[in-house]
Amino acid sequence: VGTADTPFGQSVLVRLFALADKNKDGKLDASEISLALNILGFSWLQDKQVAGIVKRADFDENGEIDYEEFIAEAPKTLKTNLVKLAKKNGADLGFLS
């Protein structure tokens, strides 16, 4: 996750945005973000948390996340939730007590 500023990290973020943008309008609404996060395995994120992510990332306050807003917010959101996912999977597999 600390690779977001590298060329590889940037290409991953471009691809993630494109995959999440289901209607291909260049913006992500809360439902597209929720679906993308769920596909990534972050099933614990409820509508309230997704709304918080949108609010935090939506600098122009239009209710949608454009690419620049996504690039600014995604690394933080991904890092936080990837750590939770690793802990959850580690516990599920018996690696963590």
Backbone atoms as SQL, in Angstrom:
CREATE TABLE atoms (id INTEGER PRIMARY KEY, chain TEXT, resi INTEGER, resn TEXT, atom TEXT, x REAL, y REAL, z REAL);
INSERT INTO atoms VALUES
  (1, 'A', 1, 'VAL', 'N', 0.827, -1.185, 0.000),
  (2, 'A', 1, 'VAL', 'CA', 0.000, 0.000, 0.000),
  (3, 'A', 1, 'VAL', 'C', 0.871, 1.248, 0.000),
  (4, 'A', 2, 'GLY', 'N', 2.073, 1.145, 0.549),
  (5, 'A', 2, 'GLY', 'CA', 2.977, 2.271, 0.548),
  (6, 'A', 2, 'GLY', 'C', 3.549, 2.556, -0.825),
  (7, 'A', 3, 'THR', 'N', 3.098, 1.831, -1.806),
  (8, 'A', 3, 'THR', 'CA', 3.621, 1.993, -3.167),
  (9, 'A', 3, 'THR', 'C', 2.752, 2.898, -4.028),
  (10, 'A', 4, 'ALA', 'N', 1.805, 3.583, -3.453),
  (11, 'A', 4, 'ALA', 'CA', 0.851, 4.384, -4.239),
  (12, 'A', 4, 'ALA', 'C', 1.528, 5.451, -5.085),
  (13, 'A', 5, 'ASP', 'N', 2.681, 5.932, -4.647),
  (14, 'A', 5, 'ASP', 'CA', 3.370, 6.988, -5.396),
  (15, 'A', 5, 'ASP', 'C', 4.339, 6.445, -6.449),
  (16, 'A', 6, 'THR', 'N', 4.488, 5.135, -6.519),
  (17, 'A', 6, 'THR', 'CA', 5.380, 4.544, -7.515),
  (18, 'A', 6, 'THR', 'C', 4.638, 4.378, -8.841),
  (19, 'A', 7, 'PRO', 'N', 5.361, 4.201, -9.941),
  (20, 'A', 7, 'PRO', 'CA', 4.669, 3.953, -11.219),
  (21, 'A', 7, 'PRO', 'C', 3.730, 2.745, -11.149),
  (22, 'A', 8, 'PHE', 'N', 4.157, 1.677, -10.473),
  (23, 'A', 8, 'PHE', 'CA', 3.291, 0.507, -10.332),
  (24, 'A', 8, 'PHE', 'C', 2.036, 0.857, -9.539),
  (25, 'A', 9, 'GLY', 'N', 2.214, 1.555, -8.412),
  (26, 'A', 9, 'GLY', 'CA', 1.075, 1.954, -7.583),
  (27, 'A', 9, 'GLY', 'C', 0.108, 2.835, -8.336),
  (28, 'A', 10, 'GLN', 'N', 0.640, 3.770, -9.114),
  (29, 'A', 10, 'GLN', 'CA', -0.221, 4.649, -9.901),
  (30, 'A', 10, 'GLN', 'C', -1.008, 3.863, -10.943),
  (31, 'A', 11, 'SER', 'N', -0.357, 2.872, -11.576),
  (32, 'A', 11, 'SER', 'CA', -1.076, 2.071, -12.579),
  (33, 'A', 11, 'SER', 'C', -2.162, 1.229, -11.930),
  (34, 'A', 12, 'VAL', 'N', -1.922, 0.750, -10.721),
  (35, 'A', 12, 'VAL', 'CA', -2.948, -0.015, -9.999),
  (36, 'A', 12, 'VAL', 'C', -4.134, 0.886, -9.672),
  (37, 'A', 13, 'LEU', 'N', -3.861, 2.097, -9.221),
  (38, 'A', 13, 'LEU', 'CA', -4.953, 3.016, -8.894),
  (39, 'A', 13, 'LEU', 'C', -5.769, 3.391, -10.136),
  (40, 'A', 14, 'VAL', 'N', -5.095, 3.584, -11.263),
  (41, 'A', 14, 'VAL', 'CA', -5.809, 3.859, -12.520),
  (42, 'A', 14, 'VAL', 'C', -6.750, 2.705, -12.834),
  (43, 'A', 15, 'ARG', 'N', -6.236, 1.487, -12.713),
  (44, 'A', 15, 'ARG', 'CA', -7.041, 0.296, -13.026),
  (45, 'A', 15, 'ARG', 'C', -8.195, 0.128, -12.039),
  (46, 'A', 16, 'LEU', 'N', -7.932, 0.348, -10.752),
  (47, 'A', 16, 'LEU', 'CA', -8.997, 0.248, -9.748),
  (48, 'A', 16, 'LEU', 'C', -10.115, 1.246, -10.028),
  (49, 'A', 17, 'PHE', 'N', -9.731, 2.479, -10.370),
  (50, 'A', 17, 'PHE', 'CA', -10.746, 3.487, -10.679),
  (51, 'A', 17, 'PHE', 'C', -11.579, 3.061, -11.881),
  (52, 'A', 18, 'ALA', 'N', -10.910, 2.588, -12.922),
  (53, 'A', 18, 'ALA', 'CA', -11.619, 2.171, -14.138),
  (54, 'A', 18, 'ALA', 'C', -12.568, 1.012, -13.851),
  (55, 'A', 19, 'LEU', 'N', -12.137, 0.067, -13.042),
  (56, 'A', 19, 'LEU', 'CA', -12.992, -1.074, -12.706),
  (57, 'A', 19, 'LEU', 'C', -14.179, -0.659, -11.840),
  (58, 'A', 20, 'ALA', 'N', -13.964, 0.289, -10.947),
  (59, 'A', 20, 'ALA', 'CA', -15.045, 0.737, -10.062),
  (60, 'A', 20, 'ALA', 'C', -16.060, 1.603, -10.798),
  (61, 'A', 21, 'ASP', 'N', -15.624, 2.290, -11.842),
  (62, 'A', 21, 'ASP', 'CA', -16.494, 3.208, -12.592),
  (63, 'A', 21, 'ASP', 'C', -17.384, 2.406, -13.546),
  (64, 'A', 22, 'LYS', 'N', -18.397, 1.786, -12.986),
  (65, 'A', 22, 'LYS', 'CA', -19.257, 0.870, -13.745),
  (66, 'A', 22, 'LYS', 'C', -19.981, 1.541, -14.911),
  (67, 'A', 23, 'ASN', 'N', -20.429, 2.772, -14.732),
  (68, 'A', 23, 'ASN', 'CA', -21.157, 3.435, -15.813),
  (69, 'A', 23, 'ASN', 'C', -20.240, 4.265, -16.720),
  (70, 'A', 24, 'LYS', 'N', -18.947, 4.223, -16.455),
  (71, 'A', 24, 'LYS', 'CA', -17.918, 4.857, -17.300),
  (72, 'A', 24, 'LYS', 'C', -18.136, 6.353, -17.502),
  (73, 'A', 25, 'ASP', 'N', -18.593, 7.041, -16.431),
  (74, 'A', 25, 'ASP', 'CA', -18.795, 8.486, -16.541),
  (75, 'A', 25, 'ASP', 'C', -17.623, 9.285, -15.971),
  (76, 'A', 26, 'GLY', 'N', -16.577, 8.594, -15.527),
  (77, 'A', 26, 'GLY', 'CA', -15.401, 9.282, -14.995),
  (78, 'A', 26, 'GLY', 'C', -15.546, 9.729, -13.555),
  (79, 'A', 27, 'LYS', 'N', -16.602, 9.260, -12.885),
  (80, 'A', 27, 'LYS', 'CA', -16.855, 9.599, -11.485),
  (81, 'A', 27, 'LYS', 'C', -17.364, 8.358, -10.778),
  (82, 'A', 28, 'LEU', 'N', -17.134, 8.300, -9.478),
  (83, 'A', 28, 'LEU', 'CA', -17.638, 7.189, -8.679),
  (84, 'A', 28, 'LEU', 'C', -18.683, 7.705, -7.703),
  (85, 'A', 29, 'ASP', 'N', -19.845, 7.068, -7.706),
  (86, 'A', 29, 'ASP', 'CA', -20.836, 7.405, -6.698),
  (87, 'A', 29, 'ASP', 'C', -20.716, 6.394, -5.559),
  (88, 'A', 30, 'ALA', 'N', -21.479, 6.588, -4.509),
  (89, 'A', 30, 'ALA', 'CA', -21.376, 5.740, -3.322),
  (90, 'A', 30, 'ALA', 'C', -21.639, 4.274, -3.643),
  (91, 'A', 31, 'SER', 'N', -22.572, 3.993, -4.544),
  (92, 'A', 31, 'SER', 'CA', -22.879, 2.588, -4.861),
  (93, 'A', 31, 'SER', 'C', -21.714, 1.931, -5.607),
  (94, 'A', 32, 'GLU', 'N', -21.051, 2.674, -6.489),
  (95, 'A', 32, 'GLU', 'CA', -19.889, 2.117, -7.201),
  (96, 'A', 32, 'GLU', 'C', -18.737, 1.877, -6.228),
  (97, 'A', 33, 'ILE', 'N', -18.538, 2.797, -5.300),
  (98, 'A', 33, 'ILE', 'CA', -17.474, 2.640, -4.306),
  (99, 'A', 33, 'ILE', 'C', -17.779, 1.466, -3.392),
  (100, 'A', 34, 'SER', 'N', -19.011, 1.357, -2.952),
  (101, 'A', 34, 'SER', 'CA', -19.410, 0.254, -2.079),
  (102, 'A', 34, 'SER', 'C', -19.189, -1.091, -2.762),
  (103, 'A', 35, 'LEU', 'N', -19.606, -1.204, -4.005),
  (104, 'A', 35, 'LEU', 'CA', -19.432, -2.452, -4.748),
  (105, 'A', 35, 'LEU', 'C', -17.950, -2.784, -4.901),
  (106, 'A', 36, 'ALA', 'N', -17.134, -1.796, -5.261),
  (107, 'A', 36, 'ALA', 'CA', -15.706, -2.032, -5.447),
  (108, 'A', 36, 'ALA', 'C', -15.045, -2.485, -4.147),
  (109, 'A', 37, 'LEU', 'N', -15.370, -1.832, -3.046),
  (110, 'A', 37, 'LEU', 'CA', -14.782, -2.205, -1.758),
  (111, 'A', 37, 'LEU', 'C', -15.216, -3.597, -1.338),
  (112, 'A', 38, 'ASN', 'N', -16.463, -3.934, -1.630),
  (113, 'A', 38, 'ASN', 'CA', -16.959, -5.282, -1.305),
  (114, 'A', 38, 'ASN', 'C', -16.231, -6.333, -2.141),
  (115, 'A', 39, 'ILE', 'N', -16.016, -6.053, -3.416),
  (116, 'A', 39, 'ILE', 'CA', -15.293, -6.985, -4.287),
  (117, 'A', 39, 'ILE', 'C', -13.866, -7.190, -3.784),
  (118, 'A', 40, 'LEU', 'N', -13.265, -6.133, -3.240),
  (119, 'A', 40, 'LEU', 'CA', -11.916, -6.241, -2.691),
  (120, 'A', 40, 'LEU', 'C', -11.885, -7.048, -1.389),
  (121, 'A', 41, 'GLY', 'N', -13.057, -7.375, -0.852),
  (122, 'A', 41, 'GLY', 'CA', -13.125, -8.188, 0.353),
  (123, 'A', 41, 'GLY', 'C', -13.410, -7.404, 1.612),
  (124, 'A', 42, 'PHE', 'N', -13.683, -6.115, 1.480),
  (125, 'A', 42, 'PHE', 'CA', -13.932, -5.270, 2.637),
  (126, 'A', 42, 'PHE', 'C', -15.422, -5.300, 2.982),
  (127, 'A', 43, 'SER', 'N', -15.924, -6.478, 3.260),
  (128, 'A', 43, 'SER', 'CA', -17.359, -6.693, 3.450),
  (129, 'A', 43, 'SER', 'C', -17.903, -6.042, 4.717),
  (130, 'A', 44, 'TRP', 'N', -17.058, -5.655, 5.628),
  (131, 'A', 44, 'TRP', 'CA', -17.495, -5.031, 6.878),
  (132, 'A', 44, 'TRP', 'C', -17.905, -3.568, 6.695),
  (133, 'A', 45, 'LEU', 'N', -17.560, -2.976, 5.570),
  (134, 'A', 45, 'LEU', 'CA', -17.902, -1.563, 5.353),
  (135, 'A', 45, 'LEU', 'C', -19.389, -1.429, 5.016),
  (136, 'A', 46, 'GLN', 'N', -20.087, -0.737, 5.862),
  (137, 'A', 46, 'GLN', 'CA', -21.515, -0.512, 5.683),
  (138, 'A', 46, 'GLN', 'C', -21.734, 0.818, 4.963),
  (139, 'A', 47, 'ASP', 'N', -22.984, 1.096, 4.626),
  (140, 'A', 47, 'ASP', 'CA', -23.324, 2.334, 3.909),
  (141, 'A', 47, 'ASP', 'C', -22.806, 3.574, 4.639),
  (142, 'A', 48, 'LYS', 'N', -22.880, 3.560, 5.967),
  (143, 'A', 48, 'LYS', 'CA', -22.433, 4.705, 6.758),
  (144, 'A', 48, 'LYS', 'C', -20.930, 4.953, 6.561),
  (145, 'A', 49, 'GLN', 'N', -20.134, 3.879, 6.579),
  (146, 'A', 49, 'GLN', 'CA', -18.695, 4.032, 6.382),
  (147, 'A', 49, 'GLN', 'C', -18.370, 4.478, 4.961),
  (148, 'A', 50, 'VAL', 'N', -19.084, 3.931, 3.984),
  (149, 'A', 50, 'VAL', 'CA', -18.872, 4.336, 2.590),
  (150, 'A', 50, 'VAL', 'C', -19.232, 5.808, 2.420),
  (151, 'A', 51, 'ALA', 'N', -20.321, 6.236, 3.052),
  (152, 'A', 51, 'ALA', 'CA', -20.701, 7.649, 2.990),
  (153, 'A', 51, 'ALA', 'C', -19.607, 8.530, 3.592),
  (154, 'A', 52, 'GLY', 'N', -18.971, 8.060, 4.652),
  (155, 'A', 52, 'GLY', 'CA', -17.871, 8.800, 5.260),
  (156, 'A', 52, 'GLY', 'C', -16.672, 8.900, 4.333),
  (157, 'A', 53, 'ILE', 'N', -16.373, 7.809, 3.623),
  (158, 'A', 53, 'ILE', 'CA', -15.277, 7.818, 2.647),
  (159, 'A', 53, 'ILE', 'C', -15.575, 8.823, 1.545),
  (160, 'A', 54, 'VAL', 'N', -16.808, 8.799, 1.044),
  (161, 'A', 54, 'VAL', 'CA', -17.195, 9.736, -0.020),
  (162, 'A', 54, 'VAL', 'C', -17.087, 11.168, 0.481),
  (163, 'A', 55, 'LYS', 'N', -17.599, 11.428, 1.674),
  (164, 'A', 55, 'LYS', 'CA', -17.561, 12.789, 2.217),
  (165, 'A', 55, 'LYS', 'C', -16.126, 13.267, 2.384),
  (166, 'A', 56, 'ARG', 'N', -15.257, 12.409, 2.894),
  (167, 'A', 56, 'ARG', 'CA', -13.857, 12.769, 3.122),
  (168, 'A', 56, 'ARG', 'C', -13.128, 13.042, 1.798),
  (169, 'A', 57, 'ALA', 'N', -13.452, 12.275, 0.771),
  (170, 'A', 57, 'ALA', 'CA', -12.745, 12.377, -0.505),
  (171, 'A', 57, 'ALA', 'C', -13.338, 13.417, -1.445),
  (172, 'A', 58, 'ASP', 'N', -14.582, 13.774, -1.236),
  (173, 'A', 58, 'ASP', 'CA', -15.316, 14.643, -2.173),
  (174, 'A', 58, 'ASP', 'C', -14.993, 16.114, -1.932),
  (175, 'A', 59, 'PHE', 'N', -13.825, 16.545, -2.412),
  (176, 'A', 59, 'PHE', 'CA', -13.357, 17.907, -2.161),
  (177, 'A', 59, 'PHE', 'C', -14.272, 18.973, -2.758),
  (178, 'A', 60, 'ASP', 'N', -14.855, 18.698, -3.917),
  (179, 'A', 60, 'ASP', 'CA', -15.731, 19.700, -4.545),
  (180, 'A', 60, 'ASP', 'C', -17.194, 19.560, -4.114),
  (181, 'A', 61, 'GLU', 'N', -17.456, 18.616, -3.226),
  (182, 'A', 61, 'GLU', 'CA', -18.777, 18.424, -2.611),
  (183, 'A', 61, 'GLU', 'C', -19.906, 18.250, -3.617),
  (184, 'A', 62, 'ASN', 'N', -19.651, 17.487, -4.677),
  (185, 'A', 62, 'ASN', 'CA', -20.708, 17.228, -5.661),
  (186, 'A', 62, 'ASN', 'C', -21.340, 15.849, -5.476),
  (187, 'A', 63, 'GLY', 'N', -20.946, 15.124, -4.432),
  (188, 'A', 63, 'GLY', 'CA', -21.530, 13.821, -4.136),
  (189, 'A', 63, 'GLY', 'C', -20.910, 12.670, -4.893),
  (190, 'A', 64, 'GLU', 'N', -19.884, 12.961, -5.692),
  (191, 'A', 64, 'GLU', 'CA', -19.204, 11.923, -6.458),
  (192, 'A', 64, 'GLU', 'C', -17.698, 12.120, -6.343),
  (193, 'A', 65, 'ILE', 'N', -16.973, 11.047, -6.608),
  (194, 'A', 65, 'ILE', 'CA', -15.518, 11.081, -6.514),
  (195, 'A', 65, 'ILE', 'C', -14.947, 11.028, -7.924),
  (196, 'A', 66, 'ASP', 'N', -14.223, 12.076, -8.303),
  (197, 'A', 66, 'ASP', 'CA', -13.559, 12.042, -9.604),
  (198, 'A', 66, 'ASP', 'C', -12.178, 11.402, -9.430),
  (199, 'A', 67, 'TYR', 'N', -11.453, 11.268, -10.516),
  (200, 'A', 67, 'TYR', 'CA', -10.175, 10.552, -10.469),
  (201, 'A', 67, 'TYR', 'C', -9.182, 11.211, -9.504),
  (202, 'A', 68, 'GLU', 'N', -9.052, 12.524, -9.538),
  (203, 'A', 68, 'GLU', 'CA', -8.098, 13.209, -8.669),
  (204, 'A', 68, 'GLU', 'C', -8.459, 13.008, -7.199),
  (205, 'A', 69, 'GLU', 'N', -9.745, 13.063, -6.880),
  (206, 'A', 69, 'GLU', 'CA', -10.198, 12.825, -5.506),
  (207, 'A', 69, 'GLU', 'C', -9.926, 11.382, -5.107),
  (208, 'A', 70, 'PHE', 'N', -10.140, 10.459, -6.032),
  (209, 'A', 70, 'PHE', 'CA', -9.893, 9.043, -5.781),
  (210, 'A', 70, 'PHE', 'C', -8.422, 8.803, -5.463),
  (211, 'A', 71, 'ILE', 'N', -7.537, 9.381, -6.263),
  (212, 'A', 71, 'ILE', 'CA', -6.088, 9.202, -6.072),
  (213, 'A', 71, 'ILE', 'C', -5.649, 9.741, -4.713),
  (214, 'A', 72, 'ALA', 'N', -6.286, 10.818, -4.266),
  (215, 'A', 72, 'ALA', 'CA', -5.938, 11.399, -2.973),
  (216, 'A', 72, 'ALA', 'C', -6.419, 10.532, -1.805),
  (217, 'A', 73, 'GLU', 'N', -7.572, 9.893, -1.933),
  (218, 'A', 73, 'GLU', 'CA', -8.178, 9.153, -0.823),
  (219, 'A', 73, 'GLU', 'C', -7.860, 7.665, -0.840),
  (220, 'A', 74, 'ALA', 'N', -7.770, 7.067, -1.994),
  (221, 'A', 74, 'ALA', 'CA', -7.675, 5.606, -2.094),
  (222, 'A', 74, 'ALA', 'C', -6.520, 5.002, -1.297),
  (223, 'A', 75, 'PRO', 'N', -5.309, 5.540, -1.346),
  (224, 'A', 75, 'PRO', 'CA', -4.228, 4.890, -0.590),
  (225, 'A', 75, 'PRO', 'C', -4.532, 4.756, 0.905),
  (226, 'A', 76, 'LYS', 'N', -5.109, 5.793, 1.505),
  (227, 'A', 76, 'LYS', 'CA', -5.431, 5.746, 2.932),
  (228, 'A', 76, 'LYS', 'C', -6.523, 4.702, 3.206),
  (229, 'A', 77, 'THR', 'N', -7.577, 4.729, 2.407),
  (230, 'A', 77, 'THR', 'CA', -8.681, 3.784, 2.587),
  (231, 'A', 77, 'THR', 'C', -8.208, 2.348, 2.362),
  (232, 'A', 78, 'LEU', 'N', -7.417, 2.149, 1.321),
  (233, 'A', 78, 'LEU', 'CA', -6.909, 0.808, 1.036),
  (234, 'A', 78, 'LEU', 'C', -5.993, 0.311, 2.150),
  (235, 'A', 79, 'LYS', 'N', -5.102, 1.154, 2.622),
  (236, 'A', 79, 'LYS', 'CA', -4.168, 0.740, 3.679),
  (237, 'A', 79, 'LYS', 'C', -4.920, 0.310, 4.930),
  (238, 'A', 80, 'THR', 'N', -5.842, 1.139, 5.375),
  (239, 'A', 80, 'THR', 'CA', -6.617, 0.831, 6.577),
  (240, 'A', 80, 'THR', 'C', -7.350, -0.495, 6.443),
  (241, 'A', 81, 'ASN', 'N', -8.007, -0.690, 5.308),
  (242, 'A', 81, 'ASN', 'CA', -8.845, -1.873, 5.151),
  (243, 'A', 81, 'ASN', 'C', -8.064, -3.114, 4.751),
  (244, 'A', 82, 'LEU', 'N', -6.934, -2.960, 4.097),
  (245, 'A', 82, 'LEU', 'CA', -6.084, -4.122, 3.820),
  (246, 'A', 82, 'LEU', 'C', -5.501, -4.685, 5.111),
  (247, 'A', 83, 'VAL', 'N', -5.161, -3.817, 6.052),
  (248, 'A', 83, 'VAL', 'CA', -4.680, -4.279, 7.355),
  (249, 'A', 83, 'VAL', 'C', -5.786, -5.058, 8.066),
  (250, 'A', 84, 'LYS', 'N', -7.017, -4.522, 8.042),
  (251, 'A', 84, 'LYS', 'CA', -8.148, -5.233, 8.662),
  (252, 'A', 84, 'LYS', 'C', -8.386, -6.572, 7.984),
  (253, 'A', 85, 'LEU', 'N', -8.303, -6.601, 6.661),
  (254, 'A', 85, 'LEU', 'CA', -8.508, -7.845, 5.918),
  (255, 'A', 85, 'LEU', 'C', -7.437, -8.869, 6.271),
  (256, 'A', 86, 'ALA', 'N', -6.191, -8.435, 6.374),
  (257, 'A', 86, 'ALA', 'CA', -5.101, -9.350, 6.731),
  (258, 'A', 86, 'ALA', 'C', -5.309, -9.919, 8.132),
  (259, 'A', 87, 'LYS', 'N', -5.734, -9.075, 9.061),
  (260, 'A', 87, 'LYS', 'CA', -5.996, -9.549, 10.425),
  (261, 'A', 87, 'LYS', 'C', -7.169, -10.524, 10.439),
  (262, 'A', 88, 'LYS', 'N', -8.211, -10.209, 9.697),
  (263, 'A', 88, 'LYS', 'CA', -9.383, -11.088, 9.632),
  (264, 'A', 88, 'LYS', 'C', -9.003, -12.432, 9.025),
  (265, 'A', 89, 'ASN', 'N', -8.304, -12.399, 7.905),
  (266, 'A', 89, 'ASN', 'CA', -7.912, -13.656, 7.258),
  (267, 'A', 89, 'ASN', 'C', -6.924, -14.434, 8.106),
  (268, 'A', 90, 'GLY', 'N', -5.998, -13.735, 8.763),
  (269, 'A', 90, 'GLY', 'CA', -5.056, -14.408, 9.640),
  (270, 'A', 90, 'GLY', 'C', -5.755, -15.100, 10.792),
  (271, 'A', 91, 'ALA', 'N', -6.743, -14.443, 11.367),
  (272, 'A', 91, 'ALA', 'CA', -7.510, -15.047, 12.464),
  (273, 'A', 91, 'ALA', 'C', -8.333, -16.219, 11.939),
  (274, 'A', 92, 'ASP', 'N', -8.964, -16.052, 10.770),
  (275, 'A', 92, 'ASP', 'CA', -9.771, -17.114, 10.201),
  (276, 'A', 92, 'ASP', 'C', -8.934, -18.359, 9.897),
  (277, 'A', 93, 'LEU', 'N', -7.671, -18.141, 9.528),
  (278, 'A', 93, 'LEU', 'CA', -6.789, -19.256, 9.198),
  (279, 'A', 93, 'LEU', 'C', -6.043, -19.804, 10.421),
  (280, 'A', 94, 'GLY', 'N', -6.249, -19.177, 11.578),
  (281, 'A', 94, 'GLY', 'CA', -5.612, -19.632, 12.796),
  (282, 'A', 94, 'GLY', 'C', -4.209, -19.106, 12.995),
  (283, 'A', 95, 'PHE', 'N', -3.800, -18.118, 12.220),
  (284, 'A', 95, 'PHE', 'CA', -2.458, -17.558, 12.363),
  (285, 'A', 95, 'PHE', 'C', -2.375, -16.534, 13.488),
  (286, 'A', 96, 'LEU', 'N', -3.493, -15.929, 13.824),
  (287, 'A', 96, 'LEU', 'CA', -3.526, -14.918, 14.869),
  (288, 'A', 96, 'LEU', 'C', -4.432, -15.403, 15.997),
  (289, 'A', 97, 'SER', 'N', -4.018, -15.157, 17.213),
  (290, 'A', 97, 'SER', 'CA', -4.856, -15.567, 18.335),
  (291, 'A', 97, 'SER', 'C', -5.411, -14.371, 19.041);
